[in-house]
Structure formats: structure tokens, C-alpha cells
CSV table of C-alpha atoms in Angstrom, one decimal:
chain,number,residue,atom,x,y,z
X,1,UNK,CA,6.4,6.1,27.8
X,2,UNK,CA,8.0,5.8,24.4
X,3,UNK,CA,6.2,6.7,21.2
X,4,UNK,CA,2.4,7.1,21.4
X,5,UNK,CA,-0.3,8.0,18.9
X,6,UNK,CA,-1.9,11.3,19.6
X,7,UNK,CA,-4.2,11.8,16.6
X,8,UNK,CA,-5.5,9.5,13.8
X,9,UNK,CA,-7.6,9.9,10.8
X,10,UNK,CA,-8.3,8.0,7.5
X,11,UNK,CA,-7.2,9.1,4.0
X,12,UNK,CA,-6.0,7.8,0.6
X,13,UNK,CA,-2.2,8.1,0.6
X,14,UNK,CA,-0.2,9.2,-2.5
X,15,UNK,CA,3.5,9.8,-3.3
X,16,UNK,CA,5.1,11.9,-6.1
X,17,UNK,CA,6.4,10.0,-9.0
X,18,UNK,CA,10.3,10.2,-8.5
X,19,UNK,CA,10.8,10.1,-12.3
X,20,UNK,CA,8.5,12.9,-13.5
X,21,UNK,CA,8.2,14.8,-10.1
X,22,UNK,CA,4.6,15.8,-11.4
X,23,UNK,CA,2.4,12.8,-11.3
X,24,UNK,CA,0.9,11.2,-8.2
X,25,UNK,CA,1.4,7.4,-7.5
X,26,UNK,CA,-1.1,5.9,-5.1
X,27,UNK,CA,0.5,3.8,-2.3
X,28,UNK,CA,-2.7,2.5,-0.9
X,29,UNK,CA,-5.7,0.8,-2.7
X,30,UNK,CA,-8.1,2.1,-0.2
X,31,UNK,CA,-8.3,4.6,2.7
X,32,UNK,CA,-5.9,3.7,5.5
X,33,UNK,CA,-5.2,5.1,9.0
X,34,UNK,CA,-2.8,8.1,9.1
X,35,UNK,CA,-1.6,8.9,12.6
X,36,UNK,CA,0.5,11.5,14.4
X,37,UNK,CA,3.0,10.0,16.9
X,38,UNK,CA,5.0,11.7,19.7
X,39,UNK,CA,8.2,10.4,21.1
X,40,UNK,CA,8.5,11.9,24.5
X,41,UNK,CA,12.1,10.7,25.0
X,42,UNK,CA,13.4,12.5,21.9
X,43,UNK,CA,10.6,15.2,21.6
X,44,UNK,CA,10.0,14.2,18.1
X,45,UNK,CA,6.7,14.2,16.2
X,46,UNK,CA,6.1,11.8,13.3
X,47,UNK,CA,3.4,11.0,10.7
X,48,UNK,CA,3.1,7.2,10.2
X,49,UNK,CA,0.6,5.1,8.1
X,50,UNK,CA,0.6,1.4,7.6
X,51,UNK,CA,-1.0,-0.6,4.8
X,52,UNK,CA,-1.0,-4.0,6.4
X,53,UNK,CA,2.5,-4.6,7.7
X,54,UNK,CA,4.1,-2.1,5.2
X,55,UNK,CA,4.9,1.4,6.3
X,56,UNK,CA,3.8,3.7,3.5
X,57,UNK,CA,4.4,7.0,5.5
X,58,UNK,CA,7.2,7.6,8.0
X,59,UNK,CA,7.8,11.3,8.1
X,60,UNK,CA,9.4,13.2,10.9
X,61,UNK,CA,7.9,16.7,11.4
X,62,UNK,CA,10.4,19.5,11.3
X,63,UNK,CA,9.9,23.3,11.8
X,64,UNK,CA,10.4,24.2,8.1
X,65,UNK,CA,7.8,21.7,6.8
X,66,UNK,CA,4.7,23.2,5.3
X,67,UNK,CA,1.3,21.3,4.8
X,68,UNK,CA,-0.4,22.8,1.7
X,69,UNK,CA,-4.1,22.4,0.9
X,70,UNK,CA,-4.3,22.0,-2.9
X,71,UNK,CA,-8.1,21.4,-3.1
X,72,UNK,CA,-11.1,21.0,-0.8
X,73,UNK,CA,-10.1,17.4,0.1
X,74,UNK,CA,-6.4,17.0,-0.8
X,75,UNK,CA,-3.2,18.3,1.0
X,76,UNK,CA,0.5,17.6,0.6
X,77,UNK,CA,3.9,18.2,2.3
X,78,UNK,CA,7.5,17.6,1.2
X,79,UNK,CA,9.9,15.5,3.2
X,80,UNK,CA,13.5,15.9,2.1
X,81,UNK,CA,14.8,13.2,4.4
X,82,UNK,CA,12.6,10.7,2.5
X,83,UNK,CA,13.3,12.6,-0.8
X,84,UNK,CA,9.6,12.6,-1.7
X,85,UNK,CA,6.4,14.5,-1.5
X,86,UNK,CA,3.4,12.9,0.4
X,87,UNK,CA,-0.2,13.5,-0.6
X,88,UNK,CA,-3.4,12.7,1.3
X,89,UNK,CA,-6.9,12.5,-0.1
X,90,UNK,CA,-9.6,12.9,2.6
X,91,UNK,CA,-13.3,12.0,2.4
X,92,UNK,CA,-14.4,15.5,3.6
X,93,UNK,CA,-13.1,19.1,3.9
X,94,UNK,CA,-13.4,19.0,7.7
X,95,UNK,CA,-11.1,16.0,8.0
X,96,UNK,CA,-8.5,17.8,5.9
X,97,UNK,CA,-8.8,21.0,8.0
X,98,UNK,CA,-8.4,19.1,11.2
X,99,UNK,CA,-5.3,17.3,9.9
X,100,UNK,CA,-3.9,20.7,8.7
X,101,UNK,CA,-4.5,22.2,12.2
X,102,UNK,CA,-2.8,19.3,13.9
X,103,UNK,CA,0.1,19.6,11.4
X,104,UNK,CA,0.6,23.3,12.2
X,105,UNK,CA,0.3,22.6,16.0
X,106,UNK,CA,2.8,19.8,16.1
X,107,UNK,CA,5.1,21.8,13.7
X,108,UNK,CA,5.2,24.6,16.2
X,109,UNK,CA,5.8,22.1,19.0
X,110,UNK,CA,8.8,20.6,17.1
X,111,UNK,CA,10.1,24.2,16.6
X,112,UNK,CA,10.0,24.9,20.3
X,113,UNK,CA,11.5,21.6,21.2
X,114,UNK,CA,14.3,22.2,18.7
X,115,UNK,CA,15.0,25.6,20.2
X,116,UNK,CA,15.1,24.1,23.8
X,117,UNK,CA,17.5,21.4,22.5
X,118,UNK,CA,19.7,24.1,20.8
X,119,UNK,CA,19.8,26.1,24.1
X,120,UNK,CA,20.8,23.0,26.0
X,121,UNK,CA,23.5,22.2,23.4
X,122,UNK,CA,24.8,25.8,23.7
X,123,UNK,CA,24.9,25.6,27.5
X,124,UNK,CA,26.6,22.3,27.5
X,125,UNK,CA,29.1,23.4,24.8
X,126,UNK,CA,30.2,26.6,26.6
X,127,UNK,CA,32.4,24.8,29.2
X,128,UNK,CA,33.8,22.5,26.6
X,129,UNK,CA,34.7,25.5,24.4
X,130,UNK,CA,36.6,27.0,27.3
X,131,UNK,CA,38.6,23.8,27.9
X,132,UNK,CA,39.0,23.0,24.2
X,133,UNK,CA,38.7,26.2,22.0
X,134,UNK,CA,39.8,24.4,18.9
X,135,UNK,CA,36.6,22.2,18.8
X,136,UNK,CA,33.4,23.9,17.5
X,137,UNK,CA,29.9,22.4,17.3
X,138,UNK,CA,27.8,23.3,14.2
X,139,UNK,CA,24.2,23.8,15.2
X,140,UNK,CA,21.5,22.0,13.2
X,141,UNK,CA,19.7,24.2,10.7
X,142,UNK,CA,16.2,23.8,9.1
X,143,UNK,CA,17.8,23.4,5.7
X,144,UNK,CA,19.9,20.5,6.9
X,145,UNK,CA,16.9,18.7,8.4
X,146,UNK,CA,14.2,19.2,5.8
X,147,UNK,CA,15.9,20.9,2.8
X,148,UNK,CA,15.3,24.3,1.4
X,149,UNK,CA,12.0,25.7,-0.1
X,150,UNK,CA,13.4,25.1,-3.6
X,151,UNK,CA,13.3,21.4,-3.0
X,152,UNK,CA,9.6,21.4,-2.3
X,153,UNK,CA,7.5,20.3,-5.3
X,154,UNK,CA,3.9,21.1,-6.0
X,155,UNK,CA,2.7,18.4,-8.3
X,156,UNK,CA,-0.6,18.0,-10.0
X,157,UNK,CA,-3.3,17.4,-7.4
X,158,UNK,CA,-5.3,14.2,-7.9
X,159,UNK,CA,-9.0,14.1,-7.1
X,160,UNK,CA,-9.4,11.7,-4.2
X,161,UNK,CA,-12.2,9.3,-4.4
X,162,UNK,CA,-15.6,10.6,-3.2
X,163,UNK,CA,-17.1,8.9,-0.2
X,164,UNK,CA,-20.2,6.9,-0.7
X,165,UNK,CA,-23.4,8.5,0.4
X,166,UNK,CA,-25.2,6.6,3.1
X,167,UNK,CA,-28.7,5.5,2.3
X,168,UNK,CA,-31.7,7.1,4.2
X,169,UNK,CA,-33.3,5.0,6.8
X,170,UNK,CA,-36.8,6.3,6.1
X,171,UNK,CA,-36.6,5.7,2.3
X,172,UNK,CA,-38.4,2.9,0.5
X,173,UNK,CA,-36.2,-0.1,0.0
X,174,UNK,CA,-37.1,-0.7,-3.7
X,175,UNK,CA,-36.8,2.8,-4.9
X,176,UNK,CA,-33.2,3.2,-3.7
X,177,UNK,CA,-31.8,-0.3,-3.9
X,178,UNK,CA,-32.7,-1.0,-7.5
X,179,UNK,CA,-30.6,1.8,-9.1
X,180,UNK,CA,-27.7,0.8,-6.8
X,181,UNK,CA,-28.0,-2.8,-7.9
X,182,UNK,CA,-28.3,-1.8,-11.5
X,183,UNK,CA,-25.1,0.4,-11.2
X,184,UNK,CA,-23.4,-2.6,-9.5
X,185,UNK,CA,-24.3,-5.0,-12.2
X,186,UNK,CA,-23.5,-2.5,-15.0
X,187,UNK,CA,-20.0,-2.1,-13.5
X,188,UNK,CA,-19.6,-5.8,-13.3
X,189,UNK,CA,-20.8,-6.2,-16.9
X,190,UNK,CA,-18.3,-3.6,-18.0
X,191,UNK,CA,-15.5,-5.4,-16.2
X,192,UNK,CA,-16.6,-8.7,-17.6
X,193,UNK,CA,-16.7,-7.3,-21.1
X,194,UNK,CA,-13.2,-5.9,-20.7
X,195,UNK,CA,-11.9,-9.2,-19.3
X,196,UNK,CA,-13.6,-11.1,-22.1
X,197,UNK,CA,-12.1,-8.8,-24.7
X,198,UNK,CA,-8.7,-9.3,-23.1
X,199,UNK,CA,-9.1,-13.1,-22.9
X,200,UNK,CA,-10.3,-13.2,-26.5
X,201,UNK,CA,-7.3,-11.1,-27.7
X,202,UNK,CA,-4.9,-13.3,-25.7
X,203,UNK,CA,-6.5,-16.5,-27.1
X,204,UNK,CA,-6.2,-15.1,-30.7
X,205,UNK,CA,-2.6,-14.2,-30.0
X,206,UNK,CA,-1.8,-17.5,-28.5
X,207,UNK,CA,-3.5,-19.3,-31.5
X,208,UNK,CA,-1.5,-17.3,-33.9
X,209,UNK,CA,1.6,-18.0,-31.8
X,210,UNK,CA,0.9,-21.8,-31.7
X,211,UNK,CA,0.5,-21.9,-35.5
X,212,UNK,CA,3.8,-20.0,-35.9
X,213,UNK,CA,5.4,-22.4,-33.4
X,214,UNK,CA,4.0,-25.3,-35.3
X,215,UNK,CA,5.5,-23.9,-38.5
X,216,UNK,CA,8.8,-23.3,-36.8
X,217,UNK,CA,8.7,-26.8,-35.4
X,218,UNK,CA,8.0,-28.3,-38.8
X,219,UNK,CA,10.9,-26.2,-40.3
X,220,UNK,CA,13.1,-27.3,-37.4
X,221,UNK,CA,12.1,-30.9,-38.0
X,222,UNK,CA,12.9,-30.6,-41.7
X,223,UNK,CA,16.2,-29.0,-40.9
X,224,UNK,CA,16.8,-31.8,-38.4
X,225,UNK,CA,16.2,-34.5,-40.9
X,226,UNK,CA,18.3,-32.7,-43.4
X,227,UNK,CA,21.1,-32.5,-40.8
X,228,UNK,CA,20.6,-36.1,-39.9
X,229,UNK,CA,21.1,-37.1,-43.6
X,230,UNK,CA,24.1,-34.7,-43.7
X,231,UNK,CA,25.4,-36.3,-40.5
X,232,UNK,CA,25.1,-39.8,-42.0
X,233,UNK,CA,26.9,-38.6,-45.1
X,234,UNK,CA,29.6,-37.1,-43.0
X,235,UNK,CA,29.9,-40.3,-40.9
X,236,UNK,CA,30.4,-42.2,-44.2
X,237,UNK,CA,32.8,-39.7,-45.7
X,238,UNK,CA,35.0,-38.8,-42.7
X,239,UNK,CA,36.2,-40.2,-39.5
X,240,UNK,CA,35.0,-37.3,-37.3
X,241,UNK,CA,32.4,-39.5,-35.6
X,242,UNK,CA,32.6,-37.8,-32.2
X,243,UNK,CA,31.9,-34.3,-33.4
X,244,UNK,CA,29.0,-35.4,-35.6
X,245,UNK,CA,27.5,-37.3,-32.7
X,246,UNK,CA,27.8,-34.3,-30.4
X,247,UNK,CA,26.1,-32.1,-33.0
X,248,UNK,CA,23.4,-34.7,-33.4
X,249,UNK,CA,22.8,-34.7,-29.6
X,250,UNK,CA,22.6,-30.9,-29.5
X,251,UNK,CA,20.0,-31.0,-32.3
X,252,UNK,CA,18.0,-33.6,-30.6
X,253,UNK,CA,18.1,-31.5,-27.4
X,254,UNK,CA,16.9,-28.4,-29.3
X,255,UNK,CA,14.0,-30.4,-30.8
X,256,UNK,CA,13.0,-31.7,-27.4
X,257,UNK,CA,13.1,-28.1,-26.0
X,258,UNK,CA,11.0,-26.8,-28.8
X,259,UNK,CA,8.5,-29.7,-28.4
X,260,UNK,CA,8.2,-28.9,-24.6
X,261,UNK,CA,7.6,-25.2,-25.3
X,262,UNK,CA,5.0,-26.0,-27.8
X,263,UNK,CA,3.2,-28.3,-25.3
X,264,UNK,CA,3.4,-25.6,-22.7
X,265,UNK,CA,1.8,-23.1,-25.0
X,266,UNK,CA,-0.9,-25.6,-26.0
X,267,UNK,CA,-1.7,-26.0,-22.3
X,268,UNK,CA,-1.9,-22.2,-21.9
X,269,UNK,CA,-4.2,-22.0,-24.9
X,270,UNK,CA,-6.5,-24.6,-23.3
X,271,UNK,CA,-6.5,-22.6,-20.1
X,272,UNK,CA,-7.4,-19.4,-21.9
X,273,UNK,CA,-10.3,-21.2,-23.7
X,274,UNK,CA,-11.6,-22.4,-20.3
X,275,UNK,CA,-11.5,-18.9,-18.9
X,276,UNK,CA,-13.4,-17.6,-21.9
X,277,UNK,CA,-16.0,-20.2,-21.3
X,278,UNK,CA,-16.3,-19.4,-17.6
X,279,UNK,CA,-16.7,-15.7,-18.5
X,280,UNK,CA,-19.5,-16.5,-21.0
X,281,UNK,CA,-21.2,-18.5,-18.4
X,282,UNK,CA,-21.0,-15.7,-15.8
X,283,UNK,CA,-22.3,-13.3,-18.5
X,284,UNK,CA,-25.4,-15.5,-19.0
X,285,UNK,CA,-25.9,-15.7,-15.3
X,286,UNK,CA,-25.7,-11.9,-15.1
X,287,UNK,CA,-28.2,-11.6,-17.9
X,288,UNK,CA,-30.7,-13.8,-16.0
X,289,UNK,CA,-30.2,-11.8,-12.8
X,290,UNK,CA,-30.9,-8.6,-14.7
X,291,UNK,CA,-34.1,-10.0,-16.1
X,292,UNK,CA,-35.1,-11.0,-12.6
X,293,UNK,CA,-34.3,-7.6,-11.4
X,294,UNK,CA,-36.5,-6.0,-14.1
X,295,UNK,CA,-39.3,-8.3,-13.2
X,296,UNK,CA,-39.0,-7.3,-9.5
X,297,UNK,CA,-39.1,-3.6,-10.5
X,298,UNK,CA,-42.2,-4.2,-12.5
X,299,UNK,CA,-43.9,-6.0,-9.5
X,300,UNK,CA,-42.7,-3.2,-7.3
X,301,UNK,CA,-44.3,-0.6,-9.6
X,302,UNK,CA,-47.6,-2.6,-9.7
X,303,UNK,CA,-47.7,-2.9,-5.9
X,304,UNK,CA,-47.0,0.8,-5.6
X,305,UNK,CA,-49.9,1.6,-7.9
X,306,UNK,CA,-52.2,-0.9,-5.9
X,307,UNK,CA,-51.1,0.9,-2.6
X,308,UNK,CA,-51.8,4.3,-4.0
X,309,UNK,CA,-55.3,3.1,-5.2
X,310,UNK,CA,-56.0,1.6,-1.7
X,311,UNK,CA,-55.0,4.8,0.0
X,312,UNK,CA,-57.3,6.8,-2.2
X,313,UNK,CA,-60.1,4.3,-1.5
X,314,UNK,CA,-59.4,4.5,2.3
X,315,UNK,CA,-59.5,8.3,2.1
X,316,UNK,CA,-62.8,8.2,0.3
X,317,UNK,CA,-64.3,5.8,2.8
X,318,UNK,CA,-63.1,7.9,5.7
X,319,UNK,CA,-64.8,11.0,4.1
X,320,UNK,CA,-68.1,9.0,3.7
X,321,UNK,CA,-67.9,7.7,7.3
X,322,UNK,CA,-67.3,11.3,8.6
X,323,UNK,CA,-70.4,12.5,6.5
X,324,UNK,CA,-72.5,9.7,7.8
X,325,UNK,CA,-71.5,10.4,11.4
X,326,UNK,CA,-72.2,14.1,10.9
X,327,UNK,CA,-75.7,13.3,9.6
X,328,UNK,CA,-76.3,10.7,12.5
X,329,UNK,CA,-75.4,13.4,15.1
X,330,UNK,CA,-77.9,15.8,13.5
X,331,UNK,CA,-80.6,13.2,13.5
X,332,UNK,CA,-79.8,12.4,17.3
X,333,UNK,CA,-80.1,16.1,18.1
X,334,UNK,CA,-83.4,16.3,16.3
X,335,UNK,CA,-84.6,13.1,18.1
X,336,UNK,CA,-83.6,14.6,21.4
X,337,UNK,CA,-85.6,17.8,20.6
X,338,UNK,CA,-88.7,15.8,19.7
X,339,UNK,CA,-88.5,13.7,22.8
X,340,UNK,CA,-88.2,16.8,24.9
X,341,UNK,CA,-91.2,18.3,23.2
X,342,UNK,CA,-93.2,15.1,23.7
X,343,UNK,CA,-92.3,15.1,27.4
X,344,UNK,CA,-93.5,18.6,27.8
X,345,UNK,CA,-96.8,17.7,25.9
X,346,UNK,CA,-97.3,14.7,28.2
X,347,UNK,CA,-96.8,16.8,31.3
X,348,UNK,CA,-99.3,19.4,30.0
X,349,UNK,CA,-101.9,16.7,29.3
X,350,UNK,CA,-101.3,15.2,32.7
X,351,UNK,CA,-101.9,18.7,34.3
X,352,UNK,CA,-105.1,19.1,32.2
X,353,UNK,CA,-106.4,15.8,33.2
X,354,UNK,CA,-105.7,16.5,36.9
X,355,UNK,CA,-107.5,19.9,36.7
X,356,UNK,CA,-110.5,18.5,34.9
């Protein structure tokens, strides 16, 4: 059957900084799928995670590996084969616990598989030892596979990003969506301000550099003119025409290179100016959208007040209607009583007339 996935979850993946051995370095920009694989042909368990087509985790589980929970949503283990420490940040504590349980389960399975393979190796090595006593096989140890406990590192645990809370289906749309939109636009505004500041600083730096390059170019041009005069004098004085011409050619090439570099910097300066202008346009568009959002919130508040007033009026009308129905029922009962009395009186008068 080959290698098959037997358990999968999603988490943010980290690796220990190889230089400091303390800080975590994120290897995925977002949560990725982390899977346990089992190779039935070799009885090997592996943890594999891919970010696109790049393998960011490829760790073989050995009996002396230990998965450590360092916080409610973060766990780590050391892999001496890869000479690193892996860290996983989960969205919930239950996902971390399930991953740790699977790690312990597959670690025990790896230990049993290793013991079985060692027993097979001992059984197969016994007749070979009888035939060739000089050849000895060295069994694999846990230290040779995954390193000793001293090689394991417990770095500072990063706080994994908290999962976003799902909105309630029964909630009003305006009361929950408006703060989220505000937060979204505030984050974009902060990012725009940061980019605008960076672009402004880069523009000022490029402007200063262009001025400096212009000054250097003017100095180089003055130096070139002076050298041209000097070359002319040397050509008149001495007969070393070839050397002077070569120096003149080199100076001309240097001037051309400086001019091309200056032109490239001026183009970069124009590009930075265009980026600053586009950022300003985006800022004005964001301001108009914020104003529209505020107007929408005011209209929403007004509609909510009108709805509350209508509900109060409806409740009052219902109370009045109930009181009217109650009084109408009492009048009907009284009318029934009077009709009954009139009927009895009519019957009595009829009997009196018959008797008279």
C-alpha cells in the first residue's frame, strides 16, 4: 500500500532559530495541514506538512522522541536527524491534545515495531555469527536515531495566533458588522500610514542621494575637463599619445557610467513619487468610505429608535384592543341577560293573556 495519511490537523508551523537556539522562526504564513503518515512496508511513522509544494516538516517518529505541551495551544518536539526543533501552534486546546495523543500512540507503535525488527535482526544474525564469528552487528540505539535528551531544546514558546470568532447567525447585521468594518479599515489605515512614512523616507533619501550624485557628477565633470586639458597639454608635450588616449577613453566611460546611474536613480525617484501619490489617493478614498460608514451607522441608529417606538406603540395598541374586547364581552353578557329576562317577561305576559 505504501505510505498513507492516518491523521491530519491544521496548525501554524515554527522551527527553532539555528543561530540562537531560543527564538522561534515561523515557516508558514498561515495555518497549514500537518499529517501523520504510516509506511507499511518499513513500519515507519512520519509527520509531514507542506506549504504549497515545499515540505516544511518531514520528521520520522522514533521511540525516544517526546512531544511537549508548552502552553494551552502550543507544543514542540526535537528531531535530531533534522537537527532542529519543531513547534506547532493550534487554534484550540482540544486540537493540541488530540495531536499529542496521536504522537504518543504512534511513538509506542514505533517502539514496538523497532523491537520486532531488532528481534528479527537477532534471529537472522545468529546463524551468520556461527558461520562467521568475527563479524558482529551493532544494534540501533535510540540515541543514534534521535539523539540524547541533552540535545533537546526547550525554546521560548510563541503565542500562536488566536482563531477568529464566528459571528452569531441570530445577531443584527449592523450591530456586529460595523465594528468589524471599523477595525478592518483602522488596520488598513495603520498599514497605509506605515507605507506612506516608508515611501516618504525613501523619497527624501533618494532626493538627498540624487543631489549628492549631481554634486559628484559635477565634480567628476570638472575633474574630467581638467584631465582633458591636462591630456591636451601632455599630448603637446610628450609623444605618449596612446597612453593618454586610453586614459581619456576610460574617463569617458566612467562619466557615461555615472550619467546612466544618475538617470536610473532619477527614474526610481519618479517611481517613488508616483507611489506616494497613489497612497494619498487611497487615503482620501478611505476617508470617504469612513464617512459613509459613519452616516450608515447614524441611519441605523435612527432606524433602531424608530423601530423601538413602533414596538412600544404596537404594544400600547394591543393593550387597548384587549381592554376593548374585554368590555365588549361584558356588554354581550349583559345583553344576553337582558334578552333572557325579556323573553321570560314575554312568556309571562302571554300566559296572563291566555288565562284572562
